PDB file of C-alpha atoms and ligand atoms in Angstrom:
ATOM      1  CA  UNK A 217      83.595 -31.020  90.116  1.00 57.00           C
ATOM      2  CA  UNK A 218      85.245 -27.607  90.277  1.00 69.00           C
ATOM      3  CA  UNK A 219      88.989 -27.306  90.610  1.00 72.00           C
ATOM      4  CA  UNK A 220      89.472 -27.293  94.052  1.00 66.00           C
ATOM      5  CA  UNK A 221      87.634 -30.165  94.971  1.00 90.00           C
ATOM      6  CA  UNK A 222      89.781 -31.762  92.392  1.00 93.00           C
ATOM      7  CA  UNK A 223      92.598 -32.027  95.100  1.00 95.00           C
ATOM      8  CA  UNK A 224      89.818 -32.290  98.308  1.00 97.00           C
ATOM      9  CA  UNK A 225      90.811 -35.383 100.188  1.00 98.00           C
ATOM     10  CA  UNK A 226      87.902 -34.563 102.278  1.00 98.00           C
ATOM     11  CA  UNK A 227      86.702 -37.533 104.573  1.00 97.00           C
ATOM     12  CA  UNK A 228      89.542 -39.594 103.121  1.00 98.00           C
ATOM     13  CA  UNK A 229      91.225 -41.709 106.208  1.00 98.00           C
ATOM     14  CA  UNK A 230      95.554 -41.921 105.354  1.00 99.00           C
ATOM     15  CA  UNK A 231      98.693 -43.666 106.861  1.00 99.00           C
ATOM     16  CA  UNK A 232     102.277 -42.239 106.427  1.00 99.00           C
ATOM     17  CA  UNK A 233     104.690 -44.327 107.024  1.00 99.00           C
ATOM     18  CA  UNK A 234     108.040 -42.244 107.751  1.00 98.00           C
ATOM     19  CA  UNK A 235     105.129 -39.740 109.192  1.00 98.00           C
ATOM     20  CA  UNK A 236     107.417 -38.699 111.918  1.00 98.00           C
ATOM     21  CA  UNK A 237     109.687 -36.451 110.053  1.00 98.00           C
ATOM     22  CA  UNK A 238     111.108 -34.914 106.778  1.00 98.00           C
ATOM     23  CA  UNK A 239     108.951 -35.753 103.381  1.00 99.00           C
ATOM     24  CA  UNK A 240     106.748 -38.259 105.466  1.00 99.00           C
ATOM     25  CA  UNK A 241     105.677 -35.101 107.724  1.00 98.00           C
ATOM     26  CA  UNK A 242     105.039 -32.685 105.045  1.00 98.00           C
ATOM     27  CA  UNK A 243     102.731 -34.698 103.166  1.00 98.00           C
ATOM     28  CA  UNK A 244     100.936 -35.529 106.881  1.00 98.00           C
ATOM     29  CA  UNK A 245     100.736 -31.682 107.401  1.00 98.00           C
ATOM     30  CA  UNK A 246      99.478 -31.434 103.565  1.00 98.00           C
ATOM     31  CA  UNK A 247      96.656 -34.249 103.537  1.00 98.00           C
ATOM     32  CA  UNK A 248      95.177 -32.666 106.657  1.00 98.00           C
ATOM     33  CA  UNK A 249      95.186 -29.096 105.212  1.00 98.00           C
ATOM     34  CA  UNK A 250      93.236 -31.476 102.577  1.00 98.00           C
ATOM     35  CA  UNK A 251      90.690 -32.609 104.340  1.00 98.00           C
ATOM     36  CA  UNK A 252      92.316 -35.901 105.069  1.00 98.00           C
ATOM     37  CA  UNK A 253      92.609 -37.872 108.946  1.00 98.00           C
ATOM     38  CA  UNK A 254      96.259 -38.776 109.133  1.00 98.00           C
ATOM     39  CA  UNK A 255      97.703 -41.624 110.995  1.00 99.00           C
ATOM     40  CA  UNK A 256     102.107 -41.265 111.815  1.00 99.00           C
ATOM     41  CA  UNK A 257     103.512 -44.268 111.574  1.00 99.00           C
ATOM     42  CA  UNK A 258     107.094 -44.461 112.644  1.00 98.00           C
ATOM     43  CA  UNK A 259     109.779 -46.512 114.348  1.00 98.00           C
ATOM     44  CA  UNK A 260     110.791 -42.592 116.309  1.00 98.00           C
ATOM     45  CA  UNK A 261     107.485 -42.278 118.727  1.00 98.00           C
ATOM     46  CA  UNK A 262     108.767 -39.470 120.225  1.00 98.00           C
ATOM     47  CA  UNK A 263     108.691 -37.859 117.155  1.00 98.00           C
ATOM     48  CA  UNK A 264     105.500 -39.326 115.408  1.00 98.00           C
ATOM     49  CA  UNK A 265     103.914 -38.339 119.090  1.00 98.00           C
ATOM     50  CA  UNK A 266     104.905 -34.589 118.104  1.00 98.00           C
ATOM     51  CA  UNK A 267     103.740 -34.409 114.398  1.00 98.00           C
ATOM     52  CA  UNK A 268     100.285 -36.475 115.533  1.00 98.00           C
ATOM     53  CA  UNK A 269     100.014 -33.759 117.740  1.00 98.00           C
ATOM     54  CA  UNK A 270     100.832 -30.891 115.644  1.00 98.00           C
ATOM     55  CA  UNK A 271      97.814 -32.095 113.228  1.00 98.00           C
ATOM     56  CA  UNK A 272      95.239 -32.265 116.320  1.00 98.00           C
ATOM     57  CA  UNK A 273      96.492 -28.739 117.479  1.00 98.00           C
ATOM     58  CA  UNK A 274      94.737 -27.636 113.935  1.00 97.00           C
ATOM     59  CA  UNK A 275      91.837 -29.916 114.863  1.00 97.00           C
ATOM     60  CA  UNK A 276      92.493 -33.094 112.505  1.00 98.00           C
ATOM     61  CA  UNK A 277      92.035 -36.412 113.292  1.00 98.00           C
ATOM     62  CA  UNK A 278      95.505 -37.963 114.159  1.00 98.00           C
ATOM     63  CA  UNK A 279      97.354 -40.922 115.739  1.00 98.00           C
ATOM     64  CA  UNK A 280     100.501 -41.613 116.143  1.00 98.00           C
ATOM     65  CA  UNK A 281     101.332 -45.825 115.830  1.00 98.00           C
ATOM     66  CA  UNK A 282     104.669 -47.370 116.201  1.00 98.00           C
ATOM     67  CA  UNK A 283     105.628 -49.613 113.688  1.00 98.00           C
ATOM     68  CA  UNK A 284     108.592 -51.170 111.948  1.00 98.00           C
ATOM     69  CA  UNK A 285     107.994 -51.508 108.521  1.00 98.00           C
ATOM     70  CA  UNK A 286     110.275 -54.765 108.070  1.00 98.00           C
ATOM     71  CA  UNK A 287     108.108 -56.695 110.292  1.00 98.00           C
ATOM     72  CA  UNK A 288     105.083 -58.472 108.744  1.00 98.00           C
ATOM     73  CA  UNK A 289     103.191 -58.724 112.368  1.00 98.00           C
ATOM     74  CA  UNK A 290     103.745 -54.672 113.167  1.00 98.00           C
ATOM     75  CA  UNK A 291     102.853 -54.110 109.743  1.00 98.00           C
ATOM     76  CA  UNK A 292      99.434 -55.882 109.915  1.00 98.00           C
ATOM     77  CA  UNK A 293      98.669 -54.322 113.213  1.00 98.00           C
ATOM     78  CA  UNK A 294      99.385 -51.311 112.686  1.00 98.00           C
ATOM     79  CA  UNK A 295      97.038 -51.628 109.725  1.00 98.00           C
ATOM     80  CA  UNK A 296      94.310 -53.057 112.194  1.00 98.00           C
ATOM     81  CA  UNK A 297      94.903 -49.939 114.709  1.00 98.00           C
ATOM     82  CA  UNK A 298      94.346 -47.561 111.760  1.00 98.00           C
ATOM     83  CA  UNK A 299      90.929 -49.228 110.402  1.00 98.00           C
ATOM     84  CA  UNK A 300      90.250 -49.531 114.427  1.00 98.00           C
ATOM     85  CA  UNK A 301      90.910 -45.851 114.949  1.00 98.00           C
ATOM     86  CA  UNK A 302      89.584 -44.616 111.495  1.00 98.00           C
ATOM     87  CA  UNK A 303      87.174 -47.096 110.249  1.00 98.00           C
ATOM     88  CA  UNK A 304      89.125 -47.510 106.867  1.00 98.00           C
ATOM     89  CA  UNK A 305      91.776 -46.634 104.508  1.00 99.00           C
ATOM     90  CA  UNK A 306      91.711 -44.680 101.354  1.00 98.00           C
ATOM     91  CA  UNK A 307      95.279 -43.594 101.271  1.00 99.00           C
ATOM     92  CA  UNK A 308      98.812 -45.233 102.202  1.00 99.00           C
ATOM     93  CA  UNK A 309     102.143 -43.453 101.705  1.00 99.00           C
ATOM     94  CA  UNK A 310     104.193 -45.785 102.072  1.00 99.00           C
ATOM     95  CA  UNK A 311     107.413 -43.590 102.540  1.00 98.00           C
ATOM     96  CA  UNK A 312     109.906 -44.978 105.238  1.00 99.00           C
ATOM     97  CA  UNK A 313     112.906 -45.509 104.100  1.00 98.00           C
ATOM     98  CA  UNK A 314     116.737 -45.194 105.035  1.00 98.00           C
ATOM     99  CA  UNK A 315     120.051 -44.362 102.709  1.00 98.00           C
ATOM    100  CA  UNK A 316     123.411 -45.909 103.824  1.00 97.00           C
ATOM    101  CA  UNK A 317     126.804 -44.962 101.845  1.00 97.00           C
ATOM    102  CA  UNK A 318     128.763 -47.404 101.880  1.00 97.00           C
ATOM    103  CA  UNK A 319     131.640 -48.716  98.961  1.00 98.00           C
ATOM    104  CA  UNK A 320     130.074 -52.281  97.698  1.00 98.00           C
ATOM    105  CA  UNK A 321     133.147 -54.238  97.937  1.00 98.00           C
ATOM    106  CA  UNK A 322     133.481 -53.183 101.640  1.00 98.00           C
ATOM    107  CA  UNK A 323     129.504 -52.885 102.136  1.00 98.00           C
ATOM    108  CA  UNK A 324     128.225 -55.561 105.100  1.00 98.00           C
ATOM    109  CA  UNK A 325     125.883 -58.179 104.791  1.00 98.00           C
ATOM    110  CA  UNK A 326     123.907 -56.718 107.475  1.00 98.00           C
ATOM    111  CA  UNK A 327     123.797 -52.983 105.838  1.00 98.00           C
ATOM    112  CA  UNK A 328     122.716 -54.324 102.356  1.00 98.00           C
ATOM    113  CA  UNK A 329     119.787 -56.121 104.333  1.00 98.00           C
ATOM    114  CA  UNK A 330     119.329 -53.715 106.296  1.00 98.00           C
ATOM    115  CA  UNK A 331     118.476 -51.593 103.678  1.00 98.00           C
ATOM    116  CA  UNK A 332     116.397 -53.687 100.953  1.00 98.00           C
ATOM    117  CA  UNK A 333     114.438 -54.574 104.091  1.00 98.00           C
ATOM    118  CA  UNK A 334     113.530 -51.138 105.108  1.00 99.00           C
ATOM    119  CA  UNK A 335     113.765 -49.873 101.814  1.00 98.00           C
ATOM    120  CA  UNK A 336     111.958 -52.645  99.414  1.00 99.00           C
ATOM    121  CA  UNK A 337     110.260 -55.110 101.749  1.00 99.00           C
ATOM    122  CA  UNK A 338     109.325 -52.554 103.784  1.00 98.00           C
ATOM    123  CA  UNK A 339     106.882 -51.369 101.138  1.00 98.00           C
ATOM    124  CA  UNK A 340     105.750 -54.248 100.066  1.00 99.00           C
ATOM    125  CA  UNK A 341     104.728 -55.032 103.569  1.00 99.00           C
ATOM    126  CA  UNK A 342     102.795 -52.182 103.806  1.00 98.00           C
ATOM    127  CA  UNK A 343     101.615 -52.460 100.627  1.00 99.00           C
ATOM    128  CA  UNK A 344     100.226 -55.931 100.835  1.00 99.00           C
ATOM    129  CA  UNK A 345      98.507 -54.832 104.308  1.00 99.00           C
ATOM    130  CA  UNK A 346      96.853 -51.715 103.015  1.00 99.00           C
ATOM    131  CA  UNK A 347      95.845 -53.738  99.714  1.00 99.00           C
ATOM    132  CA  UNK A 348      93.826 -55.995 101.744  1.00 98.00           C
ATOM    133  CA  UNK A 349      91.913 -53.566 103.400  1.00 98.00           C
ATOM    134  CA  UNK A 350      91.359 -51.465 100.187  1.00 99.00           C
ATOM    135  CA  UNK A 351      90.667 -54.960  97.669  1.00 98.00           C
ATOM    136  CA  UNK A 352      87.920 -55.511 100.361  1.00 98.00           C
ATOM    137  CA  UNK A 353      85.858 -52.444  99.769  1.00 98.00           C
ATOM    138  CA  UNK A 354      86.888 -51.888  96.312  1.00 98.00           C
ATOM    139  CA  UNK A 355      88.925 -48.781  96.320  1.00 98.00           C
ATOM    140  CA  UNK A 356      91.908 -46.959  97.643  1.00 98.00           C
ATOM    141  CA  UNK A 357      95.450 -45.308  96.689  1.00 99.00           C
ATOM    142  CA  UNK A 358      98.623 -46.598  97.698  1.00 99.00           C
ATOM    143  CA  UNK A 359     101.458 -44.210  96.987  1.00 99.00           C
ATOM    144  CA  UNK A 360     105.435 -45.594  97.319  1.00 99.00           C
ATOM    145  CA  UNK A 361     108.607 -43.303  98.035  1.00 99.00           C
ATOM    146  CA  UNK A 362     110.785 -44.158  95.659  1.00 99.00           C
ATOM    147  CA  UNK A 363     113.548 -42.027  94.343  1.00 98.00           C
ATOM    148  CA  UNK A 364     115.653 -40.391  91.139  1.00 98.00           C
ATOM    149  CA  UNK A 365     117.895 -43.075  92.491  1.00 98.00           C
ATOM    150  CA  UNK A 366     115.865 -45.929  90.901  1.00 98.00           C
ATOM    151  CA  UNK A 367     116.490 -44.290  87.721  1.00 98.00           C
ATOM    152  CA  UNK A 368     120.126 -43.008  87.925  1.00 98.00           C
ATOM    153  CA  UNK A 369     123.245 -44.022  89.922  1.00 98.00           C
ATOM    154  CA  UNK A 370     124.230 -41.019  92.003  1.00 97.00           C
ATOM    155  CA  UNK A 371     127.638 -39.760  92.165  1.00 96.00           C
ATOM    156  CA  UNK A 372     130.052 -38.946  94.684  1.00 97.00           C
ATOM    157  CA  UNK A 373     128.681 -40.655  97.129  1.00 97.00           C
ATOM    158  CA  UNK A 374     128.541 -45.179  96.821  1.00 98.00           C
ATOM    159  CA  UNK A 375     125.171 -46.178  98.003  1.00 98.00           C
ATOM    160  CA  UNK A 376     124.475 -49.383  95.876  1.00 98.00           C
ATOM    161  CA  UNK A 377     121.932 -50.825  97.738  1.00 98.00           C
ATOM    162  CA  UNK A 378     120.204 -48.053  98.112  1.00 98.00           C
ATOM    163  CA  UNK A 379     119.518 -47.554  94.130  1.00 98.00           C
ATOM    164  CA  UNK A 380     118.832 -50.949  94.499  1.00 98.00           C
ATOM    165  CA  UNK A 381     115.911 -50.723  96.538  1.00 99.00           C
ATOM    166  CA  UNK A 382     114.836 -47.777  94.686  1.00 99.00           C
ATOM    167  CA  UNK A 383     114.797 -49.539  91.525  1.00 99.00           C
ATOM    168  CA  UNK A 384     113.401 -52.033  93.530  1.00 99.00           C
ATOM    169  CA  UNK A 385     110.621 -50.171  94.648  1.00 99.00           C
ATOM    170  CA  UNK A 386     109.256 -48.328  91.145  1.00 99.00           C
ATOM    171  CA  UNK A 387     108.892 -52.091  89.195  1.00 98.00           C
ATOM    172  CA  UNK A 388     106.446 -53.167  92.692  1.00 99.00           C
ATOM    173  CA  UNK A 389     104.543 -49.823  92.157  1.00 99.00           C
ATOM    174  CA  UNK A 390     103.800 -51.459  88.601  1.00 99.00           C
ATOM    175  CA  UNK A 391     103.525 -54.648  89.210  1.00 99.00           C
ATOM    176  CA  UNK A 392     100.812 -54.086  92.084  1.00 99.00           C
ATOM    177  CA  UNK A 393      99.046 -51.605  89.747  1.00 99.00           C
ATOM    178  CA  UNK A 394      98.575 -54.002  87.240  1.00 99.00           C
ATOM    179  CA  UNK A 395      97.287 -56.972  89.273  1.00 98.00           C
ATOM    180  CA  UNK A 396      94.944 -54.667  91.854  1.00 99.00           C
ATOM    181  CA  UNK A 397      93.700 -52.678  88.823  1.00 98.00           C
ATOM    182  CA  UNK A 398      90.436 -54.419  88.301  1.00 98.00           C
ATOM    183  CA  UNK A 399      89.674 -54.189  92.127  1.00 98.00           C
ATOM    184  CA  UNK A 400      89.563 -50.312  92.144  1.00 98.00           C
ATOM    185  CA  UNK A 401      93.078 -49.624  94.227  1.00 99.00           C
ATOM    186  CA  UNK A 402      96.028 -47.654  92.409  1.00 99.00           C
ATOM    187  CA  UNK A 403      99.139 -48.184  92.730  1.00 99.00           C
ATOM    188  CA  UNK A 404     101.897 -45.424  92.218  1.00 99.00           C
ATOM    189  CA  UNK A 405     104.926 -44.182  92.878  1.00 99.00           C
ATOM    190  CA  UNK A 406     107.239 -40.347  93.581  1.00 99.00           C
ATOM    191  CA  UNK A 407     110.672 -39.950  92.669  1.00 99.00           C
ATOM    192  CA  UNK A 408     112.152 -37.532  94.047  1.00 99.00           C
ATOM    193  CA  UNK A 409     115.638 -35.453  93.501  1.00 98.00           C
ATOM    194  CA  UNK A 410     117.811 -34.454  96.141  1.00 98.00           C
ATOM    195  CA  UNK A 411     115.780 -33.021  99.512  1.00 98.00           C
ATOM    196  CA  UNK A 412     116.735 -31.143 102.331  1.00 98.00           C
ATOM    197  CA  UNK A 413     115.803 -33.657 105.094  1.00 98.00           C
ATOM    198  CA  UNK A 414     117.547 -34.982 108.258  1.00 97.00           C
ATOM    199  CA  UNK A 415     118.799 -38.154 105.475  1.00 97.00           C
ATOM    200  CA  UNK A 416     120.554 -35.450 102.935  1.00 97.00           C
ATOM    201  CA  UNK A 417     121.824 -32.990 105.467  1.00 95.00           C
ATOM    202  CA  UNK A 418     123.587 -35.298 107.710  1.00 94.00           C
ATOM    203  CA  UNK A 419     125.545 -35.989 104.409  1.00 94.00           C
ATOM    204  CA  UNK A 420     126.358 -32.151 104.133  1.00 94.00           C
ATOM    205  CA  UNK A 421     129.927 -32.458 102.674  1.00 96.00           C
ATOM    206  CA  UNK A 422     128.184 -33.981  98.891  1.00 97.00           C
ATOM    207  CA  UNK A 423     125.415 -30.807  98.890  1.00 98.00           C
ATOM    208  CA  UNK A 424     127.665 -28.206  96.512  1.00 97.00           C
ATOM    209  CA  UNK A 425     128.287 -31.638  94.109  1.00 97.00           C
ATOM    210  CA  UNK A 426     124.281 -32.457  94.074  1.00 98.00           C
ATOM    211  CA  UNK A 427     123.623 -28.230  93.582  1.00 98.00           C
ATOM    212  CA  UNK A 428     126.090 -28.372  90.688  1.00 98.00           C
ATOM    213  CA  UNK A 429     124.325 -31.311  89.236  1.00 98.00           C
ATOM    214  CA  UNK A 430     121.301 -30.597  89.490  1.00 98.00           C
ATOM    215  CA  UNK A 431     119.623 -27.813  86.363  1.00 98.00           C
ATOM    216  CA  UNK A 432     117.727 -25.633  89.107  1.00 98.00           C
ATOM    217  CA  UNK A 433     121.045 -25.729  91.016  1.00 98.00           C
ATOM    218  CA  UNK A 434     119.726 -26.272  94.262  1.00 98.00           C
ATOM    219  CA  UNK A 435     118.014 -29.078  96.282  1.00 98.00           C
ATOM    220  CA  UNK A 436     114.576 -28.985  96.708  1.00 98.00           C
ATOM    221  CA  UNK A 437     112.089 -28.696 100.245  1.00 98.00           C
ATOM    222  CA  UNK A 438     109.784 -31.421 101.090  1.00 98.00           C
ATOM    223  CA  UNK A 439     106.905 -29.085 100.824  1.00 98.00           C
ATOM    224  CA  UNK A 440     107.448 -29.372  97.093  1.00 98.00           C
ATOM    225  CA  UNK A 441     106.602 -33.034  96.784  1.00 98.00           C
ATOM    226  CA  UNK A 442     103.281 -32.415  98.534  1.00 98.00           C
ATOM    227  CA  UNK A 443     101.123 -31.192  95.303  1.00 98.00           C
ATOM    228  CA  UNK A 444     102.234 -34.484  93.578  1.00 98.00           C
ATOM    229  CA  UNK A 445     100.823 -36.813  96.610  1.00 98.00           C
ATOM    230  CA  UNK A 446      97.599 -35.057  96.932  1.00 98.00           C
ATOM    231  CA  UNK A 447      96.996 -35.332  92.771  1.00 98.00           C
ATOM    232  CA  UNK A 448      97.986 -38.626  93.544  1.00 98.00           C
ATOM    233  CA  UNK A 449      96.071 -39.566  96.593  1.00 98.00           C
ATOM    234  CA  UNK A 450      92.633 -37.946  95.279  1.00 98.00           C
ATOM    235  CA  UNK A 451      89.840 -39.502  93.755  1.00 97.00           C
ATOM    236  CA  UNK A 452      90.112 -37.155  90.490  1.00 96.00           C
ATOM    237  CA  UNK A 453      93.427 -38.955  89.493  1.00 98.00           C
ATOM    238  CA  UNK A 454      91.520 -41.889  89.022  1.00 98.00           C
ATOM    239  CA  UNK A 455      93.105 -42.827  85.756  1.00 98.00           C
ATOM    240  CA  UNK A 456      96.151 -42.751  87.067  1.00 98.00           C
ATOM    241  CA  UNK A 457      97.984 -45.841  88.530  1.00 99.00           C
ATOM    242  CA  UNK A 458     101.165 -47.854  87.943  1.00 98.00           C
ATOM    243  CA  UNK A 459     103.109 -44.527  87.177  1.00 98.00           C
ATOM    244  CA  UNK A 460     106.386 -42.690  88.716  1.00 98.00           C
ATOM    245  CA  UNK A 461     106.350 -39.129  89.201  1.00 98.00           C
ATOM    246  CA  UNK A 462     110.121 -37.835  88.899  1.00 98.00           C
ATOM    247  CA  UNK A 463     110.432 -34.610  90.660  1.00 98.00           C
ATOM    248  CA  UNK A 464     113.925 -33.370  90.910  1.00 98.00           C
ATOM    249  CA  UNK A 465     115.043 -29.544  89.860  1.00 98.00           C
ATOM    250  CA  UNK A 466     115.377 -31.847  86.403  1.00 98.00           C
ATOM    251  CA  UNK A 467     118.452 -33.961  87.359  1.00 98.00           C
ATOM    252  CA  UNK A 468     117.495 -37.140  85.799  1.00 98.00           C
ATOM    253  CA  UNK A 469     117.484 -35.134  82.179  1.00 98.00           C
ATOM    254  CA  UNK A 470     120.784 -34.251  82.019  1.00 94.00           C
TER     255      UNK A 470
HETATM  256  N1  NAD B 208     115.670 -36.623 101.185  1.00 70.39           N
HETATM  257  C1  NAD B 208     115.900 -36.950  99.913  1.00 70.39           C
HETATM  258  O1  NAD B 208     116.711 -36.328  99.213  1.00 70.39           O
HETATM  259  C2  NAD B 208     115.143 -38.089  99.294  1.00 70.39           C
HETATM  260  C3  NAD B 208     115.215 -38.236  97.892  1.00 70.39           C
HETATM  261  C4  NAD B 208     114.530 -39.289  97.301  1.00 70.39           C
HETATM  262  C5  NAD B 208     113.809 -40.165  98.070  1.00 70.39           C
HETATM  263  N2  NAD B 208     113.788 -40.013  99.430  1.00 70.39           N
HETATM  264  C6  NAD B 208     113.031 -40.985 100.193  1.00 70.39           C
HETATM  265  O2  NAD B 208     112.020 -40.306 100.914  1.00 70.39           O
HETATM  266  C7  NAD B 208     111.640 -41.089 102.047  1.00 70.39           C
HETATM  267  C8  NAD B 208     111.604 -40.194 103.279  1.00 70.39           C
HETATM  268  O3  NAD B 208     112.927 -39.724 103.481  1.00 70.39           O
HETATM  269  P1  NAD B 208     113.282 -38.357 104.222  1.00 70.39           P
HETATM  270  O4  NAD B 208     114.230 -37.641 103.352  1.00 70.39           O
HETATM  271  O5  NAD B 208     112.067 -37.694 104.711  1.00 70.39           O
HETATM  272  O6  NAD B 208     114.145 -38.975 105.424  1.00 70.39           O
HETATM  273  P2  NAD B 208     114.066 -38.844 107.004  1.00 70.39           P
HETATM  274  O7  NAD B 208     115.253 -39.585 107.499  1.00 70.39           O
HETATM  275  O8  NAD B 208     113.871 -37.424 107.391  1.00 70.39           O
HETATM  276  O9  NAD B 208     112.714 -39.633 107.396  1.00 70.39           O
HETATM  277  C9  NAD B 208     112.631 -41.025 107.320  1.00 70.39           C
HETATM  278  C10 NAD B 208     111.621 -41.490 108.361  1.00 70.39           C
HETATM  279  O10 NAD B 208     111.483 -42.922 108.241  1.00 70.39           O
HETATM  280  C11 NAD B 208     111.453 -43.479 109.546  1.00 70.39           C
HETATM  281  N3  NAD B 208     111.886 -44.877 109.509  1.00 70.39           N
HETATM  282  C12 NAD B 208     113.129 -45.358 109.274  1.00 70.39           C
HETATM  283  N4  NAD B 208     113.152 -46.691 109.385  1.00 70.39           N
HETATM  284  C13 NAD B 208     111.878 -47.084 109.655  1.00 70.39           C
HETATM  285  C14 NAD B 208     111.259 -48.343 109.867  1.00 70.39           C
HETATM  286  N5  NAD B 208     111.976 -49.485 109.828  1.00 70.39           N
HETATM  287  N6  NAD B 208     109.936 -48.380 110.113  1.00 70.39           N
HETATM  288  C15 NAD B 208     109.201 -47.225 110.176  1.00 70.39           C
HETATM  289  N7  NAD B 208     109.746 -45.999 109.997  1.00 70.39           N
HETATM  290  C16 NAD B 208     111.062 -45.933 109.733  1.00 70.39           C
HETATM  291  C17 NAD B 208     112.420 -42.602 110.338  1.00 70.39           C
HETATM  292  O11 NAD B 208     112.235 -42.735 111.749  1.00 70.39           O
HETATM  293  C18 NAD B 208     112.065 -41.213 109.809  1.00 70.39           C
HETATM  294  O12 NAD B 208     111.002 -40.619 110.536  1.00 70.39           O
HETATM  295  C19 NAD B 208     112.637 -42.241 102.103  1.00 70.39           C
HETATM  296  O13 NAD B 208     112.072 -43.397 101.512  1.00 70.39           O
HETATM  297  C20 NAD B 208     113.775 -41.748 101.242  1.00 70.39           C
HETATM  298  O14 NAD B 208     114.538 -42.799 100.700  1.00 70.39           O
HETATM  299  C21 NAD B 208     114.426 -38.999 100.052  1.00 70.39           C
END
């Protein structure tokens, strides 16, 4: 194996959940340079529509599907419409995901859910639907947003549930690693810092107080998580499973 075939997803069939936009899109754009087919799966179809087609304009296989991650019966057919479409999976990001800010004593029932359903179950859903398919034939990478937020409570801005679900999210990577281990599919998760997408700059007024916090004093692009996912999605990190990868300018150091 030479080192670029090390990160070849070549003939490698993937779902993105949270395809449509931000990190979910840059890892869709970043599989397919890889060799991968790439299904979009979001709630925005407009938007999933758009990226799908952006990745057959460069002549990959893409689709976009419409799916709400919180419900179990969209979950499994969206599953179904990718093995339809593709014939299998090797690779689920499972990357959807949503942040409210919100104080905890004033935080609603329905926002808390709202979250950890999205969020948490959402994952697990997806998860548990993409296991299936990749216990069956004995291999397979599942890969989970998660977030520095699962490690560290971030500050100004109250978003409780959210580090919840993030916490939430890195013990599942681990605890599915561990039990699918001995039928070939990995398990792991990314953690990244703060990133410019449409969920951190619609929440412009906190960006000077993450810069400041952060060691490289800036946030970081979406394009920068994509080197982790492909390591992560390819066969030749086979070893790897059950792990987080924090990637974050080095905020969760200091
Ligand atoms: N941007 C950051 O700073 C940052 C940092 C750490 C982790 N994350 C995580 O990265 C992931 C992607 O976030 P992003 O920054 O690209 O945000 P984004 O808002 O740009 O994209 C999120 C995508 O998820 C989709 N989505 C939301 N609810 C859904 C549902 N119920 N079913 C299916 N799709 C749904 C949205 O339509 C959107 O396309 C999230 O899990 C987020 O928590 C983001």
């Amino acid at each position: 194996m030479n080192t670029i075939n090390l990160f070849s997803l070549v003939g490698k069939k993937a779902f993105i959940t949270g395809g449509a936009q931000g990190i979910g899109k840059s890892a869709a754009l970043a599989f397919a340079d890889a060799g991968a087919d790439v299904a979009i799966v979001d709630v925005d179809m407009g938007k999933a529509e758009g990226t799908a087609a952006e990745l057959r304009a460069k002549g990959v296989r893409s689709m976009a599907v419409r799916c709400d991650v919180t419900d179990p019966a969209d979950v499994d057919s969206m599953v179904g419409r990718v093995v339809e479409e593709f014939g299998t999976i090797d690779i689920a990001f499972n990357n959807a995901g949503i942040c409210v800010n919100e104080s905890a004593e004033t935080m609603s029932f329905e926002s808390w859910k709202r979250v950890l359903d999205i969020n948490l179950t959402g994952i697990f859903l997806t998860a548990r639907a993409a296991g299936r398919v990749m216990i069956a034939k004995g291999s397979g990478s599942i890969i989970n947003t998660a977030s520095m937020s699962g490690h560290i409570v971030n500050q100004p801005q109250p978003q409780c549930a959210y580090n919840a679900s993030k916490a939430g999210v890195i013990l599942l990577t681990k605890s599915l690693a561990v039990e699918w281990a001995h039928f070939g599919v990995r398990v792991n998760s990314i953690s990244p810092g703060y990133i410019g997408t449409a969920m951190t700059l619609k929440a412009s007024q906190w960006i000077p107080s993450w810069e400041a916090a952060t060691p490289q004093r800036r946030m970081g692009k979406p394009e920068e998580l994509v080197s982790a996912l492909i390591y992560l999605a390819a066969d030749s990190s086979g070893f790897t499973t059950g792990t987080d990868l924090v990637i974050d300018g080095g905020f969760t150091c200091v």
